[in-house]
Every structure is written in C-alpha cells, then in structure tokens.
PDB file of C-alpha atoms and ligand atoms in Angstrom:
ATOM      1  CA  UNK A 212      -3.928   6.411  39.337  1.00 39.00           C
ATOM      2  CA  UNK A 213      -4.254   8.340  36.286  1.00 44.00           C
ATOM      3  CA  UNK A 214      -4.169   6.342  33.196  1.00 47.00           C
ATOM      4  CA  UNK A 215      -4.294   7.888  29.800  1.00 44.00           C
ATOM      5  CA  UNK A 216      -7.189   5.696  27.722  1.00 46.00           C
ATOM      6  CA  UNK A 217      -5.791   6.582  24.119  1.00 44.00           C
ATOM      7  CA  UNK A 218      -8.222   9.131  23.636  1.00 42.00           C
ATOM      8  CA  UNK A 219      -6.760  12.268  23.156  1.00 43.00           C
ATOM      9  CA  UNK A 220      -6.723  14.894  25.533  1.00 42.00           C
ATOM     10  CA  UNK A 221      -9.320  12.499  27.771  1.00 41.00           C
ATOM     11  CA  UNK A 222      -7.665  11.269  31.112  1.00 42.00           C
ATOM     12  CA  UNK A 223      -9.801   8.473  33.069  1.00 41.00           C
ATOM     13  CA  UNK A 224      -9.498   8.198  37.083  1.00 42.00           C
ATOM     14  CA  UNK A 225      -8.704   4.141  37.407  1.00 42.00           C
ATOM     15  CA  UNK A 226      -7.719   4.400  40.446  1.00 40.00           C
ATOM     16  CA  UNK A 227     -10.705   2.861  41.976  1.00 40.00           C
ATOM     17  CA  UNK A 228     -11.172  -0.019  39.415  1.00 45.00           C
ATOM     18  CA  UNK A 229      -7.196  -1.115  40.341  1.00 48.00           C
ATOM     19  CA  UNK A 230      -6.738  -0.266  44.008  1.00 52.00           C
ATOM     20  CA  UNK A 231     -10.004  -1.402  45.840  1.00 55.00           C
ATOM     21  CA  UNK A 232      -9.092   0.617  49.058  1.00 61.00           C
ATOM     22  CA  UNK A 233      -9.498   4.096  46.988  1.00 59.00           C
ATOM     23  CA  UNK A 234     -12.148   6.255  48.044  1.00 67.00           C
ATOM     24  CA  UNK A 235     -11.951   7.924  44.707  1.00 68.00           C
ATOM     25  CA  UNK A 236     -14.261   7.276  42.256  1.00 69.00           C
ATOM     26  CA  UNK A 237     -14.339   7.524  38.555  1.00 70.00           C
ATOM     27  CA  UNK A 238     -15.191  10.368  36.698  1.00 79.00           C
ATOM     28  CA  UNK A 239     -17.226   9.815  33.525  1.00 82.00           C
ATOM     29  CA  UNK A 240     -19.320  12.560  32.524  1.00 85.00           C
ATOM     30  CA  UNK A 241     -21.161  12.060  29.610  1.00 86.00           C
ATOM     31  CA  UNK A 242     -18.904  13.486  27.369  1.00 84.00           C
ATOM     32  CA  UNK A 243     -16.018  11.517  27.947  1.00 83.00           C
ATOM     33  CA  UNK A 244     -18.480   8.793  27.903  1.00 85.00           C
ATOM     34  CA  UNK A 245     -19.264   9.794  24.374  1.00 86.00           C
ATOM     35  CA  UNK A 246     -15.738   9.354  23.384  1.00 85.00           C
ATOM     36  CA  UNK A 247     -15.145   6.305  24.673  1.00 85.00           C
ATOM     37  CA  UNK A 248     -18.122   4.735  22.692  1.00 86.00           C
ATOM     38  CA  UNK A 249     -17.006   6.731  19.743  1.00 84.00           C
ATOM     39  CA  UNK A 250     -13.674   4.958  20.066  1.00 86.00           C
ATOM     40  CA  UNK A 251     -15.242   1.483  20.518  1.00 85.00           C
ATOM     41  CA  UNK A 252     -17.031   1.801  17.444  1.00 83.00           C
ATOM     42  CA  UNK A 253     -13.643   3.121  15.754  1.00 79.00           C
ATOM     43  CA  UNK A 254     -11.545  -0.083  17.217  1.00 79.00           C
ATOM     44  CA  UNK A 255     -14.481  -2.247  15.776  1.00 80.00           C
ATOM     45  CA  UNK A 256     -14.240  -1.127  12.374  1.00 75.00           C
ATOM     46  CA  UNK A 257     -10.175  -1.399  12.413  1.00 74.00           C
ATOM     47  CA  UNK A 258     -10.536  -4.673  13.922  1.00 74.00           C
ATOM     48  CA  UNK A 259     -13.124  -5.674  10.590  1.00 74.00           C
ATOM     49  CA  UNK A 260     -10.417  -3.956   8.640  1.00 73.00           C
ATOM     50  CA  UNK A 261      -7.556  -5.875   9.718  1.00 74.00           C
ATOM     51  CA  UNK A 262      -9.731  -9.294   9.163  1.00 78.00           C
ATOM     52  CA  UNK A 263     -10.674  -8.260   5.578  1.00 85.00           C
ATOM     53  CA  UNK A 264      -8.974  -9.574   2.368  1.00 91.00           C
ATOM     54  CA  UNK A 265      -6.540  -7.044   0.760  1.00 95.00           C
ATOM     55  CA  UNK A 266      -6.830  -6.649  -2.920  1.00 98.00           C
ATOM     56  CA  UNK A 267      -3.690  -5.485  -4.999  1.00 98.00           C
ATOM     57  CA  UNK A 268      -3.371  -5.317  -8.220  1.00 98.00           C
ATOM     58  CA  UNK A 269       0.242  -5.529  -9.901  1.00 98.00           C
ATOM     59  CA  UNK A 270       0.475  -3.710 -13.034  1.00 98.00           C
ATOM     60  CA  UNK A 271       3.591  -4.442 -15.264  1.00 98.00           C
ATOM     61  CA  UNK A 272       4.079  -2.123 -18.259  1.00 98.00           C
ATOM     62  CA  UNK A 273       6.028  -2.398 -21.664  1.00 98.00           C
ATOM     63  CA  UNK A 274       8.761  -5.508 -22.042  1.00 96.00           C
ATOM     64  CA  UNK A 275       8.180  -6.780 -18.712  1.00 96.00           C
ATOM     65  CA  UNK A 276       6.449  -9.614 -20.079  1.00 95.00           C
ATOM     66  CA  UNK A 277      10.320 -10.812 -21.177  1.00 93.00           C
ATOM     67  CA  UNK A 278      11.378 -10.927 -17.426  1.00 93.00           C
ATOM     68  CA  UNK A 279      13.900 -13.326 -17.407  1.00 89.00           C
ATOM     69  CA  UNK A 280      15.048 -13.724 -20.881  1.00 86.00           C
ATOM     70  CA  UNK A 281      15.556  -9.270 -20.847  1.00 86.00           C
ATOM     71  CA  UNK A 282      18.872  -8.039 -20.057  1.00 86.00           C
ATOM     72  CA  UNK A 283      19.334 -10.757 -17.100  1.00 88.00           C
ATOM     73  CA  UNK A 284      22.381  -8.290 -16.142  1.00 87.00           C
ATOM     74  CA  UNK A 285      20.131  -5.686 -15.218  1.00 85.00           C
ATOM     75  CA  UNK A 286      16.695  -7.561 -14.496  1.00 82.00           C
ATOM     76  CA  UNK A 287      17.552 -10.999 -13.445  1.00 86.00           C
ATOM     77  CA  UNK A 288      17.327 -14.354 -14.887  1.00 85.00           C
ATOM     78  CA  UNK A 289      13.353 -15.289 -13.061  1.00 86.00           C
ATOM     79  CA  UNK A 290      10.441 -14.786 -14.642  1.00 90.00           C
ATOM     80  CA  UNK A 291       8.047 -12.496 -12.964  1.00 95.00           C
ATOM     81  CA  UNK A 292       5.023 -15.284 -12.967  1.00 94.00           C
ATOM     82  CA  UNK A 293       7.452 -17.571 -11.223  1.00 93.00           C
ATOM     83  CA  UNK A 294       8.101 -14.799  -8.578  1.00 96.00           C
ATOM     84  CA  UNK A 295       4.320 -13.695  -8.023  1.00 97.00           C
ATOM     85  CA  UNK A 296       3.398 -17.318  -7.046  1.00 96.00           C
ATOM     86  CA  UNK A 297       6.129 -17.005  -4.307  1.00 96.00           C
ATOM     87  CA  UNK A 298       4.453 -13.730  -3.371  1.00 97.00           C
ATOM     88  CA  UNK A 299       1.232 -14.917  -3.287  1.00 97.00           C
ATOM     89  CA  UNK A 300       1.884 -17.856  -1.265  1.00 97.00           C
ATOM     90  CA  UNK A 301       4.026 -15.370   1.415  1.00 97.00           C
ATOM     91  CA  UNK A 302       0.286 -13.204   1.337  1.00 97.00           C
ATOM     92  CA  UNK A 303      -2.552 -15.266   1.858  1.00 94.00           C
ATOM     93  CA  UNK A 304      -4.372 -12.224   3.230  1.00 90.00           C
ATOM     94  CA  UNK A 305      -4.034 -10.592  -0.006  1.00 95.00           C
ATOM     95  CA  UNK A 306      -5.763 -11.450  -3.374  1.00 97.00           C
ATOM     96  CA  UNK A 307      -2.833 -10.170  -5.594  1.00 98.00           C
ATOM     97  CA  UNK A 308      -3.943  -9.430  -9.182  1.00 98.00           C
ATOM     98  CA  UNK A 309      -1.625  -9.164 -11.930  1.00 98.00           C
ATOM     99  CA  UNK A 310      -1.734  -7.512 -15.159  1.00 98.00           C
ATOM    100  CA  UNK A 311       0.916  -6.946 -17.755  1.00 98.00           C
ATOM    101  CA  UNK A 312       0.502  -4.996 -20.902  1.00 98.00           C
ATOM    102  CA  UNK A 313       2.831  -3.317 -23.475  1.00 98.00           C
ATOM    103  CA  UNK A 314       0.092  -0.951 -24.316  1.00 98.00           C
ATOM    104  CA  UNK A 315       0.377   2.742 -22.424  1.00 98.00           C
ATOM    105  CA  UNK A 316      -3.567   2.612 -22.820  1.00 98.00           C
ATOM    106  CA  UNK A 317      -4.379  -0.876 -21.821  1.00 98.00           C
ATOM    107  CA  UNK A 318      -2.313  -0.064 -18.523  1.00 98.00           C
ATOM    108  CA  UNK A 319      -4.802   2.984 -18.179  1.00 98.00           C
ATOM    109  CA  UNK A 320      -7.564   1.275 -18.710  1.00 98.00           C
ATOM    110  CA  UNK A 321      -6.901  -1.066 -15.544  1.00 98.00           C
ATOM    111  CA  UNK A 322      -5.669   1.945 -13.572  1.00 98.00           C
ATOM    112  CA  UNK A 323      -9.594   2.915 -14.273  1.00 98.00           C
ATOM    113  CA  UNK A 324     -10.997  -0.625 -13.340  1.00 98.00           C
ATOM    114  CA  UNK A 325      -9.380  -1.311 -10.270  1.00 98.00           C
ATOM    115  CA  UNK A 326      -9.072   2.120  -9.014  1.00 98.00           C
ATOM    116  CA  UNK A 327     -11.722   2.893  -6.674  1.00 98.00           C
ATOM    117  CA  UNK A 328     -11.984  -0.739  -5.015  1.00 95.00           C
ATOM    118  CA  UNK A 329      -8.572  -2.101  -4.612  1.00 98.00           C
ATOM    119  CA  UNK A 330      -6.479  -1.434  -1.742  1.00 97.00           C
ATOM    120  CA  UNK A 331      -3.612  -0.584  -3.803  1.00 98.00           C
ATOM    121  CA  UNK A 332      -2.017  -0.645  -7.265  1.00 98.00           C
ATOM    122  CA  UNK A 333       1.535  -1.455  -7.479  1.00 98.00           C
ATOM    123  CA  UNK A 334       3.026  -0.185 -10.782  1.00 98.00           C
ATOM    124  CA  UNK A 335       5.708  -0.515 -12.693  1.00 98.00           C
ATOM    125  CA  UNK A 336       5.220   1.464 -15.598  1.00 98.00           C
ATOM    126  CA  UNK A 337       8.482   0.404 -17.265  1.00 98.00           C
ATOM    127  CA  UNK A 338       9.799   2.984 -20.078  1.00 98.00           C
ATOM    128  CA  UNK A 339       6.724   4.980 -19.708  1.00 98.00           C
ATOM    129  CA  UNK A 340       7.303   5.816 -16.572  1.00 98.00           C
ATOM    130  CA  UNK A 341       9.902   8.510 -17.960  1.00 98.00           C
ATOM    131  CA  UNK A 342       7.371   9.510 -21.056  1.00 98.00           C
ATOM    132  CA  UNK A 343       3.611   9.068 -19.591  1.00 98.00           C
ATOM    133  CA  UNK A 344       1.755  12.416 -18.843  1.00 98.00           C
ATOM    134  CA  UNK A 345      -1.260   9.922 -19.568  1.00 98.00           C
ATOM    135  CA  UNK A 346      -0.369   7.038 -16.953  1.00 98.00           C
ATOM    136  CA  UNK A 347       0.530  10.309 -14.258  1.00 98.00           C
ATOM    137  CA  UNK A 348      -3.505  11.722 -15.078  1.00 98.00           C
ATOM    138  CA  UNK A 349      -4.664   7.977 -14.685  1.00 98.00           C
ATOM    139  CA  UNK A 350      -3.032   7.727 -11.008  1.00 98.00           C
ATOM    140  CA  UNK A 351      -4.412  11.072 -10.283  1.00 98.00           C
ATOM    141  CA  UNK A 352      -8.190  10.369 -11.395  1.00 98.00           C
ATOM    142  CA  UNK A 353      -8.368   7.364  -9.084  1.00 98.00           C
ATOM    143  CA  UNK A 354      -8.640   6.934  -5.367  1.00 98.00           C
ATOM    144  CA  UNK A 355      -6.544   3.764  -4.937  1.00 98.00           C
ATOM    145  CA  UNK A 356      -3.054   4.404  -4.298  1.00 98.00           C
ATOM    146  CA  UNK A 357      -0.547   3.418  -6.545  1.00 98.00           C
ATOM    147  CA  UNK A 358       3.087   2.786  -5.370  1.00 98.00           C
ATOM    148  CA  UNK A 359       5.434   2.914  -8.309  1.00 98.00           C
ATOM    149  CA  UNK A 360       8.139   0.149  -8.305  1.00 98.00           C
ATOM    150  CA  UNK A 361      11.214  -0.658 -10.679  1.00 98.00           C
ATOM    151  CA  UNK A 362      13.661  -3.605 -10.460  1.00 97.00           C
ATOM    152  CA  UNK A 363      16.312  -1.696 -11.175  1.00 97.00           C
ATOM    153  CA  UNK A 364      17.730   1.236  -9.760  1.00 98.00           C
ATOM    154  CA  UNK A 365      16.997   3.535 -12.193  1.00 98.00           C
ATOM    155  CA  UNK A 366      19.113   6.938 -10.986  1.00 98.00           C
ATOM    156  CA  UNK A 367      22.376   4.524 -11.335  1.00 98.00           C
ATOM    157  CA  UNK A 368      21.592   3.928 -15.041  1.00 97.00           C
ATOM    158  CA  UNK A 369      20.947   6.436 -18.103  1.00 97.00           C
ATOM    159  CA  UNK A 370      20.189  10.246 -17.563  1.00 98.00           C
ATOM    160  CA  UNK A 371      16.836   9.699 -19.071  1.00 98.00           C
ATOM    161  CA  UNK A 372      15.693   7.201 -16.473  1.00 98.00           C
ATOM    162  CA  UNK A 373      16.286   9.882 -14.020  1.00 98.00           C
ATOM    163  CA  UNK A 374      13.075  11.543 -14.526  1.00 98.00           C
ATOM    164  CA  UNK A 375      10.086   9.603 -13.466  1.00 98.00           C
ATOM    165  CA  UNK A 376       6.448  11.801 -15.105  1.00 98.00           C
ATOM    166  CA  UNK A 377       4.343   9.268 -12.348  1.00 98.00           C
ATOM    167  CA  UNK A 378       6.171   9.583  -9.152  1.00 98.00           C
ATOM    168  CA  UNK A 379       4.354  12.731  -8.247  1.00 98.00           C
ATOM    169  CA  UNK A 380       1.094  11.243  -9.047  1.00 98.00           C
ATOM    170  CA  UNK A 381       2.101   8.400  -6.807  1.00 98.00           C
ATOM    171  CA  UNK A 382       1.503   7.693  -3.032  1.00 98.00           C
ATOM    172  CA  UNK A 383       5.373   6.596  -2.818  1.00 98.00           C
ATOM    173  CA  UNK A 384       8.420   4.762  -4.871  1.00 98.00           C
ATOM    174  CA  UNK A 385      10.012   1.958  -4.449  1.00 98.00           C
ATOM    175  CA  UNK A 386      12.926   0.874  -6.602  1.00 98.00           C
ATOM    176  CA  UNK A 387      16.536  -0.626  -6.853  1.00 98.00           C
ATOM    177  CA  UNK A 388      16.062  -4.223  -5.129  1.00 97.00           C
ATOM    178  CA  UNK A 389      15.426  -6.159  -8.152  1.00 95.00           C
ATOM    179  CA  UNK A 390      12.303  -8.464  -8.055  1.00 97.00           C
ATOM    180  CA  UNK A 391      11.858  -7.363  -4.135  1.00 97.00           C
ATOM    181  CA  UNK A 392      11.011  -4.119  -4.657  1.00 98.00           C
ATOM    182  CA  UNK A 393       7.446  -5.548  -5.644  1.00 98.00           C
ATOM    183  CA  UNK A 394       7.358  -7.306  -2.240  1.00 98.00           C
ATOM    184  CA  UNK A 395       8.118  -3.963  -0.250  1.00 98.00           C
ATOM    185  CA  UNK A 396       5.634  -2.563  -2.321  1.00 98.00           C
ATOM    186  CA  UNK A 397       3.213  -5.231  -0.720  1.00 98.00           C
ATOM    187  CA  UNK A 398       4.333  -4.400   2.749  1.00 98.00           C
ATOM    188  CA  UNK A 399       3.797  -0.601   1.627  1.00 98.00           C
ATOM    189  CA  UNK A 400       0.138  -1.288   0.656  1.00 98.00           C
ATOM    190  CA  UNK A 401      -0.412  -3.501   3.377  1.00 96.00           C
ATOM    191  CA  UNK A 402       0.706  -0.644   6.219  1.00 95.00           C
ATOM    192  CA  UNK A 403      -1.712   2.134   4.210  1.00 95.00           C
ATOM    193  CA  UNK A 404      -4.768  -0.249   4.382  1.00 94.00           C
ATOM    194  CA  UNK A 405      -4.080  -0.726   7.880  1.00 89.00           C
ATOM    195  CA  UNK A 406      -3.692   3.078   8.841  1.00 86.00           C
ATOM    196  CA  UNK A 407      -6.977   3.733   7.245  1.00 76.00           C
TER     197      UNK A 407
HETATM  198  C1  LIG B1199      12.297  -0.505 -15.211  1.00 77.71           C
HETATM  199  C2  LIG B1199      12.915   0.706 -15.681  1.00 77.71           C
HETATM  200  C3  LIG B1199      13.111   1.437 -16.535  1.00 77.71           C
HETATM  201  O1  LIG B1199      13.631   2.122 -17.115  1.00 77.71           O
HETATM  202  C4  LIG B1199      13.086   0.533 -17.618  1.00 77.71           C
HETATM  203  O2  LIG B1199      12.429   1.018 -18.987  1.00 77.71           O
HETATM  204  C5  LIG B1199      12.020  -0.795 -17.433  1.00 77.71           C
HETATM  205  C6  LIG B1199      12.398  -1.115 -16.452  1.00 77.71           C
HETATM  206  C7  LIG B1199      12.433  -1.276 -13.812  1.00 77.71           C
HETATM  207  O3  LIG B1199      11.620  -1.608 -13.215  1.00 77.71           O
HETATM  208  O4  LIG B1199      13.905  -1.067 -13.435  1.00 77.71           O
HETATM  209  O5  LIG B1199      11.634  -0.865 -18.418  1.00 77.71           O
HETATM  210  O6  LIG B1199      11.167   0.087 -14.451  1.00 77.71           O
END
C-alpha cells in the first residue's frame, strides 16, 4: 500500500513491511531518506518544545489594580490576584508573570523587558488601548506575540471604546468574556507556542 508519511509530496511504499507476502520492495531514495531525517529532527524539536515550560507575561494597565472594587457591574467583584492564582493552578506548564501599572511608560518598559524571550504577552491596556500609539509601537518593536484582552465587550459600550490603537500591532484580540478573557488568551498563547 502507498502510505503518506506526512512529508509533503513524498509517498513511501510500505507494502513489504506490512504485507509479508508481497514481493514489493520499499523504494527509499537518498532524497527521500534526507526528507525523513529532516522530518525526524523537526519532530524531536517539537517534542522538546512541547515539554518546555512556557513563559507568559500578563500586563494590566491603568485602573486595573482596582478590579473587584471598580465599577463591579462592568468588571465584576473578583480581584485580579485571586483570579491569577486560579489561572496559575490551572496551567502548571506555564510560568505566568504578572505586572500592573497605571503608568504608560512602565508598561512599555515591561514589553521591552520580556518581549524577546517570552512565549507570549497578554495585555489589557485599559484606557491606553484607545489612546496609545506608544504602546502600539512597543508591541511592534518586540518579537513576542501580544494578545490584547478586555474584560468587558468594549464594542457594546461608549463609542470612544470602539477604537483600539493597539489591535493592529497585536497577534489577536479577546474581549467581553469577563476575567475568562485572560484564560482564553493563555490558550491562544499556548497554541501559538505549539505551532512554532
Ligand atoms: C477595559 C476596557 C477599557 O475601555 C477600559 O478603559 C478599561 C478596561 C476592559 O478590560 O474591559 O480600563 O480594558
């Protein structure tokens, strides 16, 4: 039988191996062997990558230190710290670092600090989302993928929240699922890390 080995465009005859009565011999040319070797190296790298601790940085922007106290009808009653310990317990294969700042420049410094070796940055830029070209540029400047998150569905709120200065620089956006937006973003980062 001809079985696809998962190598693009290469089919290997496996008839002899599977069917002992067959006369056919598998045809493995040097070129095919080279492709198999390459594939094995790639698979090994993938296995190592799968097993590696993933590093994720959460960055929360202005006013998000008041989660639980601030406008609970919009943002809920839970503090971020409590939610964060649940999230860390749920993903033991991840090192989830947390940083909150009300200062735009400090958020930018954090992006620069982790943005070349972490697997992902999950960022809720708060109201800077709607104003900060400097954050947009910082996200563009680094290699780590950034996932923009919002607790509330900003599109169902005031029109000044409908525009994001950072979305275009981010890998993707998750919003409107309450604190669960952060968990969904962790899932997205893990998937991106696996695809690498
Ligand atoms: C927010 C939405 C922003 O419009 C607002 O300024 C915030 C929080 C959210 O998570 O829903 O501070 O980013």
